[in-house]
mmCIF file of N, CA and C in Angstrom:
data_model
loop_
_atom_site.group_PDB
_atom_site.id
_atom_site.type_symbol
_atom_site.label_atom_id
_atom_site.label_comp_id
_atom_site.label_asym_id
_atom_site.label_seq_id
_atom_site.Cartn_x
_atom_site.Cartn_y
_atom_site.Cartn_z
ATOM 1 N N MET B 605 29.671 -32.871 -21.194
ATOM 2 C CA MET B 605 28.320 -32.478 -20.854
ATOM 3 C C MET B 605 27.817 -33.264 -19.647
ATOM 4 N N THR B 606 28.148 -34.531 -19.562
ATOM 5 C CA THR B 606 27.703 -35.350 -18.449
ATOM 6 C C THR B 606 28.254 -34.807 -17.134
ATOM 7 N N MET B 607 29.462 -34.323 -17.180
ATOM 8 C CA MET B 607 30.069 -33.786 -15.977
ATOM 9 C C MET B 607 29.309 -32.553 -15.475
ATOM 10 N N LEU B 608 28.830 -31.706 -16.387
ATOM 11 C CA LEU B 608 28.051 -30.536 -15.973
ATOM 12 C C LEU B 608 26.734 -30.951 -15.335
ATOM 13 N N VAL B 609 26.086 -31.966 -15.901
ATOM 14 C CA VAL B 609 24.817 -32.434 -15.354
ATOM 15 C C VAL B 609 25.021 -32.994 -13.961
ATOM 16 N N GLU B 610 26.083 -33.759 -13.772
ATOM 17 C CA GLU B 610 26.359 -34.309 -12.449
ATOM 18 C C GLU B 610 26.742 -33.211 -11.462
ATOM 19 N N ARG B 611 27.486 -32.232 -11.940
ATOM 20 C CA ARG B 611 27.948 -31.185 -11.040
ATOM 21 C C ARG B 611 26.789 -30.311 -10.549
ATOM 22 N N PHE B 612 25.892 -29.958 -11.438
ATOM 23 C CA PHE B 612 24.787 -29.086 -11.062
ATOM 24 C C PHE B 612 23.550 -29.834 -10.622
ATOM 25 N N ASN B 613 23.599 -31.161 -10.652
ATOM 26 C CA ASN B 613 22.465 -31.993 -10.248
ATOM 27 C C ASN B 613 21.198 -31.547 -10.976
ATOM 28 N N LEU B 614 21.283 -31.538 -12.294
ATOM 29 C CA LEU B 614 20.213 -31.024 -13.141
ATOM 30 C C LEU B 614 18.887 -31.742 -12.957
ATOM 31 N N PRO B 615 18.839 -33.083 -12.842
ATOM 32 C CA PRO B 615 17.533 -33.716 -12.641
ATOM 33 C C PRO B 615 16.846 -33.257 -11.354
ATOM 34 N N ALA B 616 17.603 -33.020 -10.308
ATOM 35 C CA ALA B 616 16.999 -32.542 -9.063
ATOM 36 C C ALA B 616 16.505 -31.102 -9.220
ATOM 37 N N ALA B 617 17.225 -30.316 -10.010
ATOM 38 C CA ALA B 617 16.817 -28.934 -10.217
ATOM 39 C C ALA B 617 15.571 -28.837 -11.089
ATOM 40 N N LEU B 618 15.368 -29.819 -11.948
ATOM 41 C CA LEU B 618 14.221 -29.790 -12.846
ATOM 42 C C LEU B 618 12.981 -30.449 -12.253
ATOM 43 N N SER B 619 13.095 -31.037 -11.086
ATOM 44 C CA SER B 619 11.929 -31.681 -10.496
ATOM 45 C C SER B 619 10.888 -30.626 -10.159
ATOM 46 N N SER B 620 9.639 -30.912 -10.452
ATOM 47 C CA SER B 620 8.587 -29.912 -10.285
ATOM 48 C C SER B 620 7.875 -30.016 -8.936
ATOM 49 N N ALA B 621 8.222 -30.970 -8.123
ATOM 50 C CA ALA B 621 7.580 -31.133 -6.829
ATOM 51 C C ALA B 621 8.296 -30.260 -5.791
ATOM 52 N N PRO B 622 7.692 -29.159 -5.384
ATOM 53 C CA PRO B 622 8.339 -28.311 -4.378
ATOM 54 C C PRO B 622 8.287 -28.970 -3.007
ATOM 55 N N SER B 623 9.311 -28.729 -2.246
ATOM 56 C CA SER B 623 9.343 -29.315 -0.918
ATOM 57 C C SER B 623 8.507 -28.471 0.039
ATOM 58 N N LYS B 624 8.302 -29.006 1.234
ATOM 59 C CA LYS B 624 7.533 -28.290 2.244
ATOM 60 C C LYS B 624 8.245 -27.007 2.646
ATOM 61 N N ARG B 625 9.554 -27.069 2.693
ATOM 62 C CA ARG B 625 10.331 -25.888 3.063
ATOM 63 C C ARG B 625 10.199 -24.789 2.007
ATOM 64 N N ASP B 626 10.172 -25.196 0.735
ATOM 65 C CA ASP B 626 9.985 -24.209 -0.326
ATOM 66 C C ASP B 626 8.622 -23.535 -0.207
ATOM 67 N N ALA B 627 7.598 -24.306 0.093
ATOM 68 C CA ALA B 627 6.254 -23.741 0.241
ATOM 69 C C ALA B 627 6.199 -22.786 1.421
ATOM 70 N N GLU B 628 6.848 -23.136 2.525
ATOM 71 C CA GLU B 628 6.885 -22.255 3.686
ATOM 72 C C GLU B 628 7.646 -20.970 3.371
ATOM 73 N N THR B 629 8.725 -21.108 2.603
ATOM 74 C CA THR B 629 9.507 -19.933 2.224
ATOM 75 C C THR B 629 8.691 -18.995 1.355
ATOM 76 N N VAL B 630 7.951 -19.560 0.411
ATOM 77 C CA VAL B 630 7.113 -18.741 -0.463
ATOM 78 C C VAL B 630 6.020 -18.048 0.338
ATOM 79 N N GLN B 631 5.389 -18.752 1.258
ATOM 80 C CA GLN B 631 4.349 -18.143 2.092
ATOM 81 C C GLN B 631 4.922 -17.026 2.949
ATOM 82 N N PHE B 632 6.099 -17.263 3.516
ATOM 83 C CA PHE B 632 6.746 -16.235 4.337
ATOM 84 C C PHE B 632 7.077 -15.007 3.501
ATOM 85 N N ALA B 633 7.605 -15.228 2.295
ATOM 86 C CA ALA B 633 7.963 -14.113 1.417
ATOM 87 C C ALA B 633 6.720 -13.327 1.002
ATOM 88 N N GLN B 634 5.636 -14.027 0.689
ATOM 89 C CA GLN B 634 4.409 -13.337 0.314
ATOM 90 C C GLN B 634 3.846 -12.526 1.482
ATOM 91 N N ALA B 635 3.887 -13.091 2.668
ATOM 92 C CA ALA B 635 3.405 -12.368 3.845
ATOM 93 C C ALA B 635 4.279 -11.139 4.118
ATOM 94 N N ALA B 636 5.585 -11.295 3.970
ATOM 95 C CA ALA B 636 6.495 -10.169 4.198
ATOM 96 C C ALA B 636 6.273 -9.071 3.170
ATOM 97 N N LEU B 637 6.078 -9.441 1.911
ATOM 98 C CA LEU B 637 5.836 -8.442 0.877
ATOM 99 C C LEU B 637 4.502 -7.732 1.077
ATOM 100 N N THR B 638 3.484 -8.477 1.471
ATOM 101 C CA THR B 638 2.180 -7.873 1.730
ATOM 102 C C THR B 638 2.273 -6.889 2.887
ATOM 103 N N SER B 639 2.964 -7.288 3.938
ATOM 104 C CA SER B 639 3.126 -6.414 5.096
ATOM 105 C C SER B 639 3.924 -5.159 4.723
ATOM 106 N N ALA B 640 4.985 -5.331 3.959
ATOM 107 C CA ALA B 640 5.798 -4.181 3.556
ATOM 108 C C ALA B 640 5.009 -3.242 2.651
ATOM 109 N N LYS B 641 4.194 -3.807 1.783
ATOM 110 C CA LYS B 641 3.378 -2.970 0.900
ATOM 111 C C LYS B 641 2.368 -2.155 1.706
ATOM 112 N N ARG B 642 1.734 -2.796 2.674
ATOM 113 C CA ARG B 642 0.751 -2.113 3.504
ATOM 114 C C ARG B 642 1.416 -1.010 4.328
ATOM 115 N N GLU B 643 2.565 -1.308 4.926
ATOM 116 C CA GLU B 643 3.265 -0.312 5.730
ATOM 117 C C GLU B 643 3.761 0.844 4.867
ATOM 118 N N GLY B 644 4.203 0.553 3.655
ATOM 119 C CA GLY B 644 4.644 1.606 2.750
ATOM 120 C C GLY B 644 3.503 2.521 2.348
ATOM 121 N N LEU B 645 2.349 1.937 2.092
ATOM 122 C CA LEU B 645 1.179 2.742 1.744
ATOM 123 C C LEU B 645 0.760 3.617 2.911
ATOM 124 N N GLN B 646 0.777 3.059 4.107
ATOM 125 C CA GLN B 646 0.417 3.847 5.287
ATOM 126 C C GLN B 646 1.390 5.004 5.490
ATOM 127 N N LEU B 647 2.667 4.751 5.310
ATOM 128 C CA LEU B 647 3.662 5.806 5.449
ATOM 129 C C LEU B 647 3.463 6.890 4.393
ATOM 130 N N ALA B 648 3.177 6.484 3.167
ATOM 131 C CA ALA B 648 2.974 7.462 2.098
ATOM 132 C C ALA B 648 1.747 8.326 2.362
ATOM 133 N N VAL B 649 0.680 7.726 2.848
ATOM 134 C CA VAL B 649 -0.536 8.501 3.117
ATOM 135 C C VAL B 649 -0.327 9.431 4.306
ATOM 136 N N ARG B 650 0.372 8.967 5.323
ATOM 137 C CA ARG B 650 0.651 9.854 6.458
ATOM 138 C C ARG B 650 1.525 11.032 6.043
ATOM 139 N N ALA B 651 2.510 10.765 5.194
ATOM 140 C CA ALA B 651 3.355 11.852 4.690
ATOM 141 C C ALA B 651 2.523 12.815 3.842
ATOM 142 N N ARG B 652 1.579 12.276 3.082
ATOM 143 C CA ARG B 652 0.681 13.129 2.297
ATOM 144 C C ARG B 652 -0.132 14.030 3.217
ATOM 145 N N TYR B 653 -0.651 13.468 4.306
ATOM 146 C CA TYR B 653 -1.445 14.266 5.244
ATOM 147 C C TYR B 653 -0.616 15.396 5.842
ATOM 148 N N VAL B 654 0.609 15.101 6.234
ATOM 149 C CA VAL B 654 1.471 16.127 6.826
ATOM 150 C C VAL B 654 1.746 17.222 5.798
ATOM 151 N N ALA B 655 2.062 16.828 4.574
ATOM 152 C CA ALA B 655 2.342 17.823 3.538
ATOM 153 C C ALA B 655 1.117 18.672 3.243
ATOM 154 N N LEU B 656 -0.056 18.057 3.218
ATOM 155 C CA LEU B 656 -1.273 18.818 2.943
ATOM 156 C C LEU B 656 -1.586 19.810 4.055
ATOM 157 N N VAL B 657 -1.342 19.421 5.292
ATOM 158 C CA VAL B 657 -1.569 20.344 6.412
ATOM 159 C C VAL B 657 -0.593 21.516 6.339
ATOM 160 N N VAL B 658 0.662 21.217 6.030
ATOM 161 C CA VAL B 658 1.662 22.289 5.920
ATOM 162 C C VAL B 658 1.282 23.242 4.785
ATOM 163 N N ILE B 659 0.869 22.704 3.651
ATOM 164 C CA ILE B 659 0.481 23.551 2.520
ATOM 165 C C ILE B 659 -0.738 24.394 2.872
ATOM 166 N N ALA B 660 -1.714 23.800 3.542
ATOM 167 C CA ALA B 660 -2.906 24.557 3.925
ATOM 168 C C ALA B 660 -2.548 25.706 4.859
ATOM 169 N N CYS B 661 -1.685 25.445 5.825
ATOM 170 C CA CYS B 661 -1.277 26.513 6.752
ATOM 171 C C CYS B 661 -0.520 27.615 6.016
ATOM 172 N N LEU B 662 0.363 27.223 5.117
ATOM 173 C CA LEU B 662 1.107 28.223 4.357
ATOM 174 C C LEU B 662 0.185 29.054 3.470
ATOM 175 N N LEU B 663 -0.784 28.404 2.854
ATOM 176 C CA LEU B 663 -1.729 29.144 2.011
ATOM 177 C C LEU B 663 -2.461 30.213 2.808
ATOM 178 N N LEU B 664 -2.895 29.844 3.987
ATOM 179 C CA LEU B 664 -3.646 30.793 4.807
ATOM 180 C C LEU B 664 -2.766 31.873 5.417
ATOM 181 N N MET B 665 -1.498 31.555 5.683
ATOM 182 C CA MET B 665 -0.596 32.557 6.253
ATOM 183 C C MET B 665 -0.100 33.528 5.187
ATOM 184 N N ILE B 666 0.208 33.028 4.001
ATOM 185 C CA ILE B 666 0.762 33.881 2.955
ATOM 186 C C ILE B 666 -0.294 34.835 2.402
ATOM 187 N N ASN B 667 -1.490 34.308 2.178
ATOM 188 C CA ASN B 667 -2.548 35.141 1.600
ATOM 189 C C ASN B 667 -3.849 34.882 2.357
ATOM 190 N N PRO B 668 -4.049 35.558 3.475
ATOM 191 C CA PRO B 668 -5.271 35.318 4.254
ATOM 192 C C PRO B 668 -6.490 35.998 3.631
ATOM 193 N N ALA B 669 -7.035 35.363 2.629
ATOM 194 C CA ALA B 669 -8.231 35.888 1.968
ATOM 195 C C ALA B 669 -9.243 34.757 1.837
ATOM 196 N N TRP B 670 -10.492 35.135 1.680
ATOM 197 C CA TRP B 670 -11.546 34.116 1.562
ATOM 198 C C TRP B 670 -11.390 33.274 0.302
ATOM 199 N N GLU B 671 -10.753 33.810 -0.696
ATOM 200 C CA GLU B 671 -10.562 33.053 -1.940
ATOM 201 C C GLU B 671 -9.664 31.835 -1.730
ATOM 202 N N GLN B 672 -8.853 31.844 -0.692
ATOM 203 C CA GLN B 672 -7.942 30.727 -0.430
ATOM 204 C C GLN B 672 -8.670 29.495 0.107
ATOM 205 N N LEU B 673 -9.856 29.677 0.620
ATOM 206 C CA LEU B 673 -10.593 28.523 1.148
ATOM 207 C C LEU B 673 -10.903 27.500 0.055
ATOM 208 N N TYR B 674 -11.001 27.955 -1.175
ATOM 209 C CA TYR B 674 -11.194 27.042 -2.303
ATOM 210 C C TYR B 674 -10.022 26.065 -2.392
ATOM 211 N N TYR B 675 -8.811 26.575 -2.242
ATOM 212 C CA TYR B 675 -7.628 25.719 -2.321
ATOM 213 C C TYR B 675 -7.524 24.800 -1.102
ATOM 214 N N VAL B 676 -7.912 25.283 0.041
ATOM 215 C CA VAL B 676 -7.905 24.445 1.240
ATOM 216 C C VAL B 676 -8.917 23.307 1.082
ATOM 217 N N ALA B 677 -10.060 23.601 0.474
ATOM 218 C CA ALA B 677 -11.051 22.542 0.212
ATOM 219 C C ALA B 677 -10.494 21.512 -0.767
ATOM 220 N N LEU B 678 -9.742 21.956 -1.760
ATOM 221 C CA LEU B 678 -9.104 21.008 -2.690
ATOM 222 C C LEU B 678 -8.078 20.137 -1.961
ATOM 223 N N LEU B 679 -7.367 20.731 -1.015
ATOM 224 C CA LEU B 679 -6.424 19.933 -0.225
ATOM 225 C C LEU B 679 -7.172 18.878 0.593
ATOM 226 N N GLY B 680 -8.339 19.241 1.100
ATOM 227 C CA GLY B 680 -9.164 18.250 1.798
ATOM 228 C C GLY B 680 -9.595 17.126 0.872
ATOM 229 N N LEU B 681 -9.881 17.461 -0.380
ATOM 230 C CA LEU B 681 -10.227 16.437 -1.363
ATOM 231 C C LEU B 681 -9.049 15.499 -1.612
ATOM 232 N N PHE B 682 -7.842 16.046 -1.687
ATOM 233 C CA PHE B 682 -6.661 15.206 -1.867
ATOM 234 C C PHE B 682 -6.455 14.284 -0.659
ATOM 235 N N ALA B 683 -6.733 14.781 0.535
ATOM 236 C CA ALA B 683 -6.643 13.948 1.740
ATOM 237 C C ALA B 683 -7.680 12.833 1.693
ATOM 238 N N LEU B 684 -8.866 13.151 1.188
ATOM 239 C CA LEU B 684 -9.924 12.140 1.052
ATOM 240 C C LEU B 684 -9.530 11.056 0.054
ATOM 241 N N ILE B 685 -8.849 11.434 -0.996
ATOM 242 C CA ILE B 685 -8.371 10.447 -1.975
ATOM 243 C C ILE B 685 -7.366 9.496 -1.315
ATOM 244 N N GLY B 686 -6.471 10.031 -0.494
ATOM 245 C CA GLY B 686 -5.512 9.178 0.213
ATOM 246 C C GLY B 686 -6.197 8.245 1.187
ATOM 247 N N TRP B 687 -7.198 8.751 1.885
ATOM 248 C CA TRP B 687 -7.964 7.908 2.811
ATOM 249 C C TRP B 687 -8.655 6.778 2.063
ATOM 250 N N ALA B 688 -9.261 7.097 0.919
ATOM 251 C CA ALA B 688 -9.947 6.071 0.131
ATOM 252 C C ALA B 688 -8.964 5.039 -0.400
ATOM 253 N N GLN B 689 -7.772 5.476 -0.767
ATOM 254 C CA GLN B 689 -6.759 4.549 -1.263
ATOM 255 C C GLN B 689 -6.378 3.542 -0.188
ATOM 256 N N VAL B 690 -6.197 3.993 1.019
ATOM 257 C CA VAL B 690 -5.861 3.082 2.120
ATOM 258 C C VAL B 690 -7.043 2.190 2.442
ATOM 259 N N ARG B 691 -8.233 2.755 2.418
ATOM 260 C CA ARG B 691 -9.432 1.993 2.762
ATOM 261 C C ARG B 691 -9.675 0.858 1.770
ATOM 262 N N VAL B 692 -9.523 1.147 0.497
ATOM 263 C CA VAL B 692 -9.752 0.137 -0.537
ATOM 264 C C VAL B 692 -8.676 -0.943 -0.488
ATOM 265 N N SER B 693 -7.450 -0.554 -0.194
ATOM 266 C CA SER B 693 -6.367 -1.538 -0.175
ATOM 267 C C SER B 693 -6.358 -2.362 1.098
ATOM 268 N N GLY B 694 -7.148 -2.003 2.088
ATOM 269 C CA GLY B 694 -7.184 -2.762 3.334
ATOM 270 C C GLY B 694 -6.059 -2.400 4.260
ATOM 271 N N GLY B 695 -5.572 -1.192 4.159
ATOM 272 C CA GLY B 695 -4.395 -0.805 4.917
ATOM 273 C C GLY B 695 -4.596 -0.631 6.399
ATOM 274 N N TRP B 696 -5.663 0.016 6.863
ATOM 275 C CA TRP B 696 -5.771 0.315 8.276
ATOM 276 C C TRP B 696 -6.821 -0.504 8.995
ATOM 277 N N ALA B 697 -7.997 -0.597 8.470
ATOM 278 C CA ALA B 697 -9.066 -1.123 9.296
ATOM 279 C C ALA B 697 -9.794 -2.330 8.724
ATOM 280 N N CYS B 698 -9.290 -2.957 7.703
ATOM 281 C CA CYS B 698 -10.020 -4.083 7.123
ATOM 282 C C CYS B 698 -9.713 -5.394 7.841
ATOM 283 N N HIS B 699 -8.733 -5.412 8.698
ATOM 284 C CA HIS B 699 -8.436 -6.563 9.561
ATOM 285 C C HIS B 699 -8.335 -7.866 8.773
ATOM 286 N N GLY B 700 -7.563 -7.856 7.713
ATOM 287 C CA GLY B 700 -7.304 -9.079 6.978
ATOM 288 C C GLY B 700 -8.309 -9.407 5.895
ATOM 289 N N ARG B 701 -9.399 -8.652 5.812
ATOM 290 C CA ARG B 701 -10.364 -8.932 4.749
ATOM 291 C C ARG B 701 -9.840 -8.372 3.439
ATOM 292 N N ASN B 702 -10.299 -8.964 2.334
ATOM 293 C CA ASN B 702 -9.841 -8.453 1.054
ATOM 294 C C ASN B 702 -10.564 -7.160 0.719
ATOM 295 N N TRP B 703 -10.026 -6.425 -0.252
ATOM 296 C CA TRP B 703 -10.569 -5.098 -0.550
ATOM 297 C C TRP B 703 -11.936 -5.171 -1.192
ATOM 298 N N HIS B 704 -12.287 -6.301 -1.821
ATOM 299 C CA HIS B 704 -13.602 -6.414 -2.437
ATOM 300 C C HIS B 704 -14.701 -6.328 -1.367
ATOM 301 N N SER B 705 -14.512 -7.082 -0.293
ATOM 302 C CA SER B 705 -15.528 -7.048 0.757
ATOM 303 C C SER B 705 -15.516 -5.710 1.476
ATOM 304 N N CYS B 706 -14.337 -5.101 1.614
ATOM 305 C CA CYS B 706 -14.246 -3.789 2.239
ATOM 306 C C CYS B 706 -14.988 -2.756 1.403
ATOM 307 N N PHE B 707 -14.759 -2.791 0.104
ATOM 308 C CA PHE B 707 -15.382 -1.820 -0.789
ATOM 309 C C PHE B 707 -16.890 -2.025 -0.851
ATOM 310 N N ALA B 708 -17.320 -3.283 -0.794
ATOM 311 C CA ALA B 708 -18.747 -3.589 -0.899
ATOM 312 C C ALA B 708 -19.508 -3.180 0.351
ATOM 313 N N THR B 709 -18.915 -3.330 1.510
ATOM 314 C CA THR B 709 -19.649 -3.064 2.743
ATOM 315 C C THR B 709 -19.401 -1.691 3.324
ATOM 316 N N TRP B 710 -18.233 -1.099 3.075
ATOM 317 C CA TRP B 710 -17.829 0.188 3.638
ATOM 318 C C TRP B 710 -17.902 0.195 5.165
ATOM 319 N N ARG B 711 -17.799 -0.987 5.787
ATOM 320 C CA ARG B 711 -17.845 -1.043 7.248
ATOM 321 C C ARG B 711 -16.482 -1.339 7.830
ATOM 322 N N CYS B 712 -15.480 -1.472 7.036
ATOM 323 C CA CYS B 712 -14.197 -1.915 7.560
ATOM 324 C C CYS B 712 -13.447 -0.868 8.304
#
C-alpha cells in the first residue's frame, strides 16, 4: 500500500489548495464554455429564423388564401420567442451584463 501512495503522490493529490495555474485553467474553461453556449444559442436562433421564413413562404405558395395569414402570424410568434430567448440569455446585445439586469431594464 505504501508503494501505491508514493507512486501516485496521494498527499499532493489530496491537497485542497489549488494553484494559480489551476485557477487560470478553470477561468479559461468557464469563459470558453460560456462563449460556446452563447454562440450555440445564436446559431440555433438563426437557424430557427431561416426555417420559419422558409415555412412561411411555402405556406403562402402552396395555399395562397387569407386563412394562411393566421399561420404566418404564429410563425412570427415563434420568431419572437427565439428573440426573447436570446435577449434574456444575453446572447446578442447585453454586452457582458447578466440576464437579470437585461430583463429588468429591457434596454440591452
